[in-house]
Amino acid sequence: MRTYSFDVIVIGSGAAGFNAACRVSAEKSVAIVTEGRNKGTSRNTGSDKQTYYKLGLSGDMPDSVMKMAQNLFDCGCVDGDNALCEAALSVRNFINLCELGVEFPSNRYGEYVGYKTDHDLYARATSAGPLTSKFMTEALEKQADKLGIPIFDGYYVFEILKSEDRVCGLMTIEIVSGELVAFRCADIIMCTGGPAVIYRDSVYPIGHTGSTGLALMAGAKAQNLTEWQYGLASIEPRWNVSGNYMQVLPRFLSIDKDGNEREFLLDFFEDKYEALSTVFLKGYQWPFDSEKILNGSSVIDLLVYRERVMRKRKVYLDFTRNPFKIDTIDFSKLSEEAFEYLKKANACFGRPIDRLETMNQPAIELYRSKGKDIGR
Ligand SMILES: Cc1cc2nc3c(=O)[nH]c(=O)nc-3n(C[C@H](O)[C@H](O)[C@H](O)COP(=O)(O)OP(=O)(O)OC[C@H]3O[C@@H](n4cnc5c(N)ncnc54)[C@H](O)[C@@H]3O)c2cc1C
């Protein structure tokens, strides 16, 4: 059997895999083994503006490693040591990406400005646009190439090998030839991404797999498996419709098999402006949250579910017309939060697509690049 030996094998060629391999290569011999160099969520998925989360690095809001670790820990799913490492290393890894050329926004004084998301008080979020994780992966891939890290592309790992209680290698199948190929190593870094099957019907790129089970079958103890987000997404193309896609107040409609169309949000909301304010809120409360059904925006996920799954209708977002046959939205009737946000963004006018053009042109371009003109 063809066999290779390295100190460390990194499985996966997303942002995590390339970054881990580059870091390790300073001290050990390392190779990347991947099912597909161009596969993975990092390179192939995103949203209106993909958010990168790190320690706050701008303005006068004091932040600290301990506070960030505490925030990660407080939700109850993250191991404390992992939370502390993630917080402590967040600056180093972020600056590395900036140095590698990922264009995170900075102001004229050189501060890496941040914004608040998911109720974070410290403006830790930043973004290089809808394709942030793609840019990150490409930059890290270039670095890995420069460092001469071997990449075994097209090798599917199907088993982790152990000698007594320690890892000693892994078994792969080379996808094209069907040949079994073994790798000997002392350590494995799993960078195989998220739980693919959970997203099978929504955003996970078709044909992509997740492989957490590999580690569990080898006896690894798991942490943090309950920490994931699920929310509204378009399926052609597969893309999250969070943030600005909701904040511009698109029309939600469903169509039956005969082409009959209806707006369904008013099945639940009695007041049109309350419905619009809730759609706005969906923008930054994007993931479904059972605690935000009546007291937040997750009721919209349930209404979409009812149309799509229970009534078997197709659900669309329409950016070409305002919802509920409103010709001119009276923005002052929205919740204060929505009104203030849209006012600051100079977006209190026109149709959803006009507002999106003002607030986030790349979010429109993104769909165009995938063959869908949401302006039509
Ligand atoms: C629509 C969408 C929007 C998102 N938005 C955000 C956001 O705004 N902010 C944020 O922080 N995160 C976001 N995420 C999550 C984020 O994209 C992922 O957590 C991250 O990209 C995972 O990176 P990774 O390198 O761990 O895995 P991936 O990039 O998924 O790479 C996994 C790699 O492992 C390989 N692989 C898998 N199994 C095997 C195997 N058995 N053998 C060999 N190779 C294997 C794959 O081929 C691939 O190369 C989003 C995810 C989606 C789907």
XYZ file of C-alpha atoms and ligand atoms in Angstrom:
429
model
C 0.000 0.000 0.000
C 1.220 3.510 -0.769
C 2.183 5.034 2.585
C 3.415 8.487 3.628
C 4.890 9.667 6.942
C 4.612 13.105 8.542
C 4.699 14.385 12.122
C 1.277 15.967 11.702
C -1.587 15.501 9.241
C -4.170 18.234 8.844
C -7.450 16.929 7.418
C -9.293 19.525 5.324
C -8.392 22.507 3.159
C -10.746 25.224 4.414
C -9.544 28.315 6.254
C -8.934 26.254 9.409
C -6.880 23.586 7.617
C -4.561 25.973 5.784
C -4.085 28.120 8.876
C -3.308 25.142 11.115
C -0.832 23.685 8.611
C 0.993 27.008 8.201
C 1.284 27.404 11.978
C 2.523 23.869 12.593
C 4.996 23.891 9.705
C 7.416 26.104 11.640
C 8.098 23.240 14.035
C 7.052 19.951 12.476
C 6.694 18.153 9.174
C 3.083 18.542 8.135
C 0.838 17.687 5.188
C -2.749 18.533 4.320
C -5.015 15.669 3.259
C -8.267 16.816 1.702
C -11.251 15.385 -0.062
C -11.226 18.460 -2.289
C -8.890 21.424 -2.242
C -11.716 23.660 -3.452
C -14.428 22.130 -1.288
C -15.595 23.271 2.134
C -17.791 25.990 3.537
C -14.951 28.505 3.912
C -14.453 28.740 0.182
C -17.999 28.199 -1.010
C -20.513 29.848 1.293
C -21.360 33.194 2.814
C -24.011 35.773 3.501
C -24.694 39.488 3.012
C -21.463 40.369 4.766
C -19.739 37.465 6.386
C -18.760 38.297 9.909
C -15.333 37.661 11.365
C -15.297 37.682 15.158
C -12.212 38.746 17.107
C -11.154 40.829 20.077
C -12.273 44.480 19.776
C -9.459 46.523 18.221
C -10.869 49.996 17.743
C -12.510 52.926 19.492
C -12.745 53.435 23.230
C -14.735 50.357 24.223
C -12.377 48.404 26.482
C -12.193 44.715 25.630
C -10.051 41.929 27.044
C -9.123 38.308 26.408
C -10.915 37.338 29.607
C -14.137 39.138 28.632
C -14.172 37.501 25.214
C -13.469 34.072 26.674
C -16.232 34.641 29.217
C -18.714 35.587 26.462
C -17.870 32.459 24.482
C -18.182 30.385 27.634
C -21.412 31.940 28.938
C -23.682 30.276 26.382
C -22.893 27.021 28.119
C -21.608 24.989 25.180
C -17.942 25.934 24.904
C -15.172 24.366 26.946
C -13.473 27.064 29.044
C -9.913 26.267 27.972
C -10.972 26.353 24.324
C -12.739 29.668 24.865
C -9.628 31.159 26.454
C -7.362 29.915 23.621
C -9.753 31.248 20.998
C -9.863 34.656 22.636
C -6.114 34.797 23.285
C -5.147 33.830 19.748
C -7.830 35.843 17.997
C -5.686 38.954 17.529
C -2.631 37.100 16.249
C -4.660 35.171 13.689
C -6.626 38.202 12.611
C -3.506 40.327 12.077
C -1.925 37.448 10.163
C -4.860 37.534 7.726
C -4.530 41.308 7.357
C -0.815 40.957 6.640
C -1.585 38.272 4.073
C -3.753 40.765 2.224
C -7.330 40.073 3.324
C -8.914 43.520 3.093
C -10.613 43.985 6.442
C -11.675 47.623 6.744
C -9.508 50.011 8.710
C -10.012 53.739 9.223
C -7.554 56.439 8.290
C -5.795 56.115 11.630
C -5.166 52.429 11.071
C -7.778 51.114 13.510
C -9.459 47.894 12.445
C -12.982 49.151 12.987
C -15.590 46.738 14.210
C -19.360 46.508 14.420
C -21.764 44.904 16.849
C -23.517 41.710 15.952
C -25.457 39.041 17.792
C -25.839 41.353 20.801
C -22.092 41.631 21.362
C -21.284 44.825 23.277
C -17.701 45.162 22.151
C -17.927 45.720 18.376
C -15.770 42.654 17.814
C -17.176 41.889 14.401
C -15.557 42.807 11.132
C -16.038 41.729 7.530
C -14.339 41.840 4.161
C -17.726 41.479 2.425
C -19.921 38.550 1.383
C -16.882 36.423 0.495
C -14.770 36.992 3.613
C -14.031 33.330 4.314
C -13.192 32.721 0.632
C -10.634 35.529 0.705
C -9.235 34.148 3.963
C -8.895 30.665 2.505
C -7.225 31.887 -0.673
C -4.747 34.025 1.277
C -3.874 31.150 3.610
C -3.628 28.722 0.691
C -1.043 31.003 -0.950
C 0.908 31.056 2.292
C 0.789 27.248 2.532
C 2.056 26.988 -1.059
C 4.845 29.432 -0.300
C 5.862 27.330 2.693
C 5.919 24.239 0.471
C 3.361 22.324 2.527
C 2.388 19.142 0.640
C -1.315 18.899 -0.173
C -2.867 15.533 -0.947
C -5.895 16.623 -2.928
C -8.730 14.197 -3.658
C -8.074 11.846 -0.741
C -11.049 10.963 1.431
C -10.131 10.039 5.017
C -12.323 7.221 6.247
C -10.582 6.002 9.368
C -8.243 7.251 12.059
C -5.687 4.606 13.004
C -4.584 4.064 16.580
C -1.847 2.163 18.317
C -3.197 1.367 21.752
C -4.699 4.677 22.837
C -2.763 7.023 20.578
C -3.248 8.193 17.030
C -0.693 6.662 14.667
C -2.120 7.487 11.263
C -5.093 7.534 8.991
C -6.562 5.628 6.084
C -7.722 7.305 2.929
C -9.153 6.380 -0.399
C -7.883 8.305 -3.398
C -11.152 9.354 -4.959
C -10.184 9.195 -8.639
C -8.322 5.878 -8.608
C -10.119 4.151 -5.745
C -6.694 3.242 -4.344
C -6.287 2.890 -0.578
C -3.491 5.125 0.733
C -2.198 5.220 4.309
C -0.647 8.107 6.213
C 1.526 7.596 9.267
C 1.610 10.472 11.777
C 1.857 11.281 15.472
C -0.861 13.910 15.502
C -3.964 14.763 13.507
C -5.624 18.150 13.310
C -9.234 17.769 12.206
C -10.357 20.708 10.080
C -13.262 18.998 8.395
C -15.819 21.736 9.008
C -19.343 21.732 10.340
C -22.198 19.227 10.562
C -22.965 18.915 6.847
C -26.058 16.748 7.124
C -27.894 19.276 9.279
C -27.589 21.767 6.418
C -28.296 19.281 3.640
C -31.556 20.992 2.635
C -30.289 24.531 3.109
C -26.877 26.121 2.791
C -24.297 23.383 2.809
C -22.704 23.150 -0.638
C -24.026 20.093 -2.455
C -21.647 17.160 -2.329
C -19.786 18.459 0.673
C -19.380 16.254 3.687
C -18.494 16.848 7.295
C -16.513 14.241 9.140
C -16.814 14.826 12.861
C -17.844 11.183 13.137
C -14.310 10.112 12.210
C -12.977 11.509 15.467
C -15.874 10.218 17.542
C -15.441 6.714 16.145
C -11.773 6.832 17.117
C -12.855 7.627 20.679
C -12.272 11.397 20.810
C -14.282 13.282 23.380
C -16.471 15.990 21.905
C -17.004 19.555 23.022
C -19.230 22.263 21.639
C -21.264 20.089 19.258
C -24.462 21.858 20.253
C -23.139 25.270 19.225
C -24.332 25.884 15.680
C -26.729 28.164 13.869
C -29.579 27.373 11.525
C -31.494 30.058 9.678
C -33.185 31.196 6.508
C -31.258 30.642 3.305
C -31.792 30.757 -0.407
C -31.266 27.389 -2.029
C -30.518 28.436 -5.618
C -27.820 29.485 -5.020
C -27.239 28.242 -1.498
C -26.585 31.376 0.497
C -27.586 32.808 3.879
C -30.176 35.565 3.637
C -29.167 37.304 6.839
C -28.209 40.903 7.634
C -28.964 43.436 4.936
C -31.013 40.967 2.888
C -33.613 41.259 5.661
C -32.928 44.798 6.840
C -34.005 46.185 3.458
C -37.479 44.694 4.116
C -38.042 42.325 1.181
C -41.462 40.869 0.343
C -41.997 37.293 1.573
C -44.269 35.374 -0.745
C -45.173 31.789 -1.429
C -46.346 30.135 -4.637
C -48.285 26.906 -5.044
C -47.799 24.395 -7.848
C -50.285 26.273 -10.053
C -48.401 29.538 -9.643
C -50.834 31.172 -7.203
C -48.979 33.673 -5.132
C -49.604 35.061 -1.668
C -47.855 37.048 1.033
C -48.134 35.048 4.198
C -46.597 37.097 7.012
C -49.947 38.724 7.760
C -51.297 35.264 8.712
C -49.597 36.015 11.984
C -49.018 39.766 12.220
C -52.040 41.990 12.570
C -50.072 45.134 11.923
C -48.091 45.571 8.694
C -45.446 47.739 10.311
C -44.957 45.269 13.123
C -44.367 42.610 10.452
C -41.845 44.847 8.680
C -40.034 45.664 11.927
C -39.763 41.947 12.666
C -38.350 41.252 9.196
C -35.777 43.965 9.884
C -34.896 42.312 13.187
C -34.428 38.984 11.404
C -31.360 40.609 9.819
C -29.245 40.421 12.917
C -31.249 37.826 14.770
C -30.696 35.567 11.796
C -30.409 32.111 13.400
C -33.567 30.410 14.585
C -33.909 30.697 18.363
C -36.797 29.102 20.222
C -36.604 31.916 22.787
C -37.234 34.492 20.080
C -40.422 33.075 18.627
C -42.884 35.460 20.222
C -40.344 37.886 21.578
C -38.210 38.386 18.520
C -37.994 37.387 14.904
C -37.933 33.589 14.885
C -41.652 33.451 14.191
C -40.684 34.279 10.601
C -38.705 31.034 10.348
C -41.785 29.161 11.537
C -44.060 30.919 9.043
C -41.651 30.051 6.226
C -41.491 26.463 7.471
C -45.283 26.214 7.464
C -45.521 27.435 3.872
C -42.643 25.395 2.543
C -42.880 22.114 4.389
C -46.454 21.812 5.646
C -48.270 23.565 2.768
C -45.712 22.438 0.176
C -45.477 25.880 -1.431
C -42.296 27.517 -2.660
C -41.167 30.540 -0.676
C -39.444 33.499 -2.325
C -37.988 36.822 -1.273
C -38.974 39.591 -3.662
C -36.717 42.659 -3.700
C -38.521 44.418 -6.539
C -41.633 45.503 -4.643
C -42.424 46.650 -1.129
C -44.411 44.166 0.995
C -48.172 44.235 1.505
C -48.839 46.417 -1.549
C -47.428 49.446 0.300
C -46.354 51.961 -2.357
C -44.364 54.201 -0.063
C -43.253 52.885 3.289
C -43.682 55.304 6.186
C -40.378 54.446 7.846
C -41.240 56.384 11.001
C -43.899 53.735 11.725
C -41.221 51.018 12.020
C -39.687 50.116 15.368
C -37.286 52.797 16.580
C -34.344 50.418 16.048
C -35.258 49.781 12.402
C -36.058 53.411 11.670
C -32.806 54.723 13.182
C -30.708 52.113 11.366
C -32.264 52.744 7.970
C -32.115 56.511 8.489
C -28.386 56.349 9.278
C -27.880 54.164 6.208
C -29.728 56.753 4.024
C -32.078 53.973 3.048
C -35.528 55.336 3.932
C -36.812 55.284 0.376
C -37.761 53.184 -2.622
C -38.011 49.439 -3.045
C -36.038 46.734 -1.214
C -33.582 46.486 -4.113
C -32.995 50.271 -4.065
C -32.263 50.134 -0.368
C -29.927 47.179 -0.799
C -28.084 49.003 -3.562
C -27.472 51.902 -1.174
C -26.539 49.745 1.796
C -24.636 46.824 0.316
C -24.046 46.680 -3.440
C -21.738 43.598 -3.158
C -24.694 41.659 -1.715
C -26.483 42.155 -5.066
C -23.353 41.432 -7.092
C -22.908 38.209 -5.190
C -26.205 36.827 -6.502
C -25.455 38.149 -10.008
C -22.148 36.287 -9.962
C -24.153 33.126 -9.300
C -26.602 33.737 -12.140
C -29.480 35.360 -10.207
C -30.395 39.015 -10.630
C -32.386 39.835 -7.508
C -33.164 43.247 -9.003
C -35.501 41.441 -11.409
C -24.010 29.944 4.423
C -22.980 30.038 5.522
C -22.690 31.284 6.069
C -21.735 31.400 7.072
N -21.462 32.628 7.604
C -20.530 32.748 8.578
C -20.200 34.023 9.133
O -20.744 35.065 8.756
N -19.248 34.052 10.106
C -18.613 32.910 10.559
O -17.757 33.019 11.434
N -18.919 31.704 10.052
C -19.845 31.593 9.084
N -20.154 30.366 8.593
C -19.442 29.194 9.137
C -18.050 29.089 8.515
O -18.139 29.249 7.106
C -17.442 27.733 8.834
O -17.510 27.491 10.204
C -15.983 27.688 8.421
O -15.796 28.104 7.080
C -15.445 26.277 8.593
O -14.116 26.241 8.136
P -13.298 24.937 8.180
O -11.965 25.241 7.565
O -13.339 24.388 9.570
O -14.117 23.889 7.271
P -14.510 23.914 5.723
O -14.159 25.198 5.058
O -15.918 23.438 5.620
O -13.544 22.837 5.117
C -13.676 21.461 5.402
C -12.657 20.724 4.589
O -12.572 19.379 5.053
C -12.594 18.511 3.932
N -13.102 17.213 4.408
C -14.253 16.946 5.087
N -14.331 15.646 5.382
C -13.202 15.067 4.885
C -12.688 13.750 4.879
N -13.325 12.731 5.450
N -11.498 13.519 4.258
C -10.808 14.526 3.670
N -11.245 15.784 3.664
C -12.423 16.062 4.264
C -13.475 19.222 2.916
O -13.264 18.753 1.599
C -12.952 20.664 3.088
O -11.771 20.874 2.355
C -21.085 30.235 7.570
C -21.386 28.980 7.026
C -22.335 28.875 6.016
C -22.633 27.505 5.466
